[in-house]
Tab-separated table of C-alpha atoms in Angstrom:
chain	number	residue	atom	x	y	z
A	1	MET	CA	48.586	73.533	-21.477
A	2	GLY	CA	51.681	73.663	-19.140
A	3	GLY	CA	51.519	75.705	-15.544
A	4	GLY	CA	48.900	78.040	-15.851
A	5	GLN	CA	45.903	75.609	-16.212
A	6	VAL	CA	47.089	73.682	-12.901
A	7	ALA	CA	47.425	77.057	-11.279
A	8	ALA	CA	43.659	77.911	-12.613
A	9	ASP	CA	42.670	74.219	-11.649
A	10	GLU	CA	43.935	74.655	-8.020
A	11	LEU	CA	42.854	78.318	-7.278
A	12	ARG	CA	39.165	77.118	-8.967
A	13	LEU	CA	39.139	74.473	-6.327
A	14	LEU	CA	40.138	76.850	-3.865
A	15	ILE	CA	37.774	79.264	-4.674
A	16	GLU	CA	34.880	76.540	-4.996
A	17	ARG	CA	35.754	75.066	-1.071
A	18	ALA	CA	35.885	78.562	-0.309
A	19	GLU	CA	32.146	78.917	-1.743
A	20	ARG	CA	30.309	75.810	0.013
A	21	LEU	CA	32.533	77.048	2.943
A	22	GLU	CA	30.536	80.602	3.236
A	23	GLU	CA	26.928	78.523	2.560
A	24	GLU	CA	27.713	76.629	5.556
A	25	LYS	CA	28.480	79.334	7.365
A	26	LYS	CA	25.487	81.337	6.235
A	27	GLY	CA	22.781	78.522	7.389
A	28	ILE	CA	24.882	77.733	10.815
A	29	SER	CA	24.009	81.725	11.355
A	30	ASP	CA	20.567	80.749	10.220
A	31	ASP	CA	20.365	78.293	12.702
A	32	ILE	CA	21.647	80.192	15.419
A	33	LYS	CA	19.070	83.462	14.138
A	34	ASP	CA	16.469	80.907	15.503
A	35	VAL	CA	18.152	79.868	18.597
A	36	MET	CA	18.124	83.562	19.537
A	37	ALA	CA	14.191	83.442	18.402
A	38	GLU	CA	12.745	80.205	20.349
A	39	ALA	CA	15.223	82.357	23.748
A	40	LYS	CA	12.817	85.290	23.174
A	41	GLY	CA	10.716	83.394	22.693
A	42	ARG	CA	10.448	81.510	25.632
A	43	GLY	CA	11.253	85.375	27.503
A	44	TYR	CA	14.564	85.189	27.263
A	45	ASP	CA	17.046	88.600	26.234
A	46	PRO	CA	18.483	87.465	23.034
A	47	LYS	CA	20.687	90.544	23.832
A	48	ALA	CA	22.109	89.122	27.398
A	49	ILE	CA	22.630	85.970	25.665
A	50	ARG	CA	24.814	87.046	22.775
A	51	LYS	CA	27.196	89.197	25.860
A	52	ILE	CA	26.763	85.750	27.842
A	53	LEU	CA	28.684	84.250	24.788
A	54	SER	CA	30.807	87.309	24.266
A	55	ILE	CA	32.480	86.292	27.367
A	56	ARG	CA	32.736	82.854	27.715
A	57	LYS	CA	34.376	83.191	24.704
A	58	LYS	CA	37.360	84.874	26.345
A	59	ARG	CA	39.624	83.368	29.432
A	60	ALA	CA	38.719	84.669	33.072
A	61	GLU	CA	41.368	86.892	33.257
A	62	GLU	CA	40.936	88.667	30.340
A	63	VAL	CA	36.934	89.253	31.753
A	64	GLN	CA	38.294	90.267	35.149
A	65	GLU	CA	40.409	92.880	33.076
A	66	GLU	CA	37.691	94.234	30.543
A	67	ASN	CA	35.941	94.848	33.456
A	68	ALA	CA	38.013	96.222	35.979
A	69	ILE	CA	38.493	98.868	32.720
A	70	LEU	CA	34.890	99.857	32.360
A	71	GLN	CA	34.188	100.708	36.295
A	72	ILE	CA	37.336	102.585	35.932
A	73	TYR	CA	35.505	104.927	33.268
A	74	MET	CA	32.510	104.395	34.731
A	75	GLU	CA	33.540	106.041	37.953
A	76	ALA	CA	35.522	108.753	36.171
A	77	LEU	CA	31.912	109.375	34.460
A	78	GLY	CA	30.648	109.782	37.913
A	79	MET	CA	28.096	106.487	37.346
A	80	GLN	CA	27.727	103.755	39.134
A	81	SER	CA	28.357	100.547	38.576
A	82	THR	CA	25.098	98.009	38.815
A	83	PHE	CA	26.596	95.478	37.122
A	84	GLY	CA	28.817	94.550	41.342
A	85	PHE	CA	32.182	94.699	39.533
C-alpha cells in the first residue's frame, strides 16, 4: 500500500469536500435567485439590487475612483451623466 494509497485517500477526501462545497454554492445561488425573484415581485429592480450589492463590496475610495473614471469617459464621448457623479 505505501505512500500512494495515503495520497489517493487524501486526494479523494479533498475532492469530496470540494464537491460538497459546490453543492452548497449551488444552494446559495438558488437562494439568491429566489430573493431576486421576490424583490422583482415586490416591484424592485433586481439589476439595480445586484449593482448595489457589487458597490457595497468595495471600499468607498474604490467606488469614487470608478465613478470619476466613468464620468471622464462619458464626457469624452459627449454623454451627460444622470448619476450625479
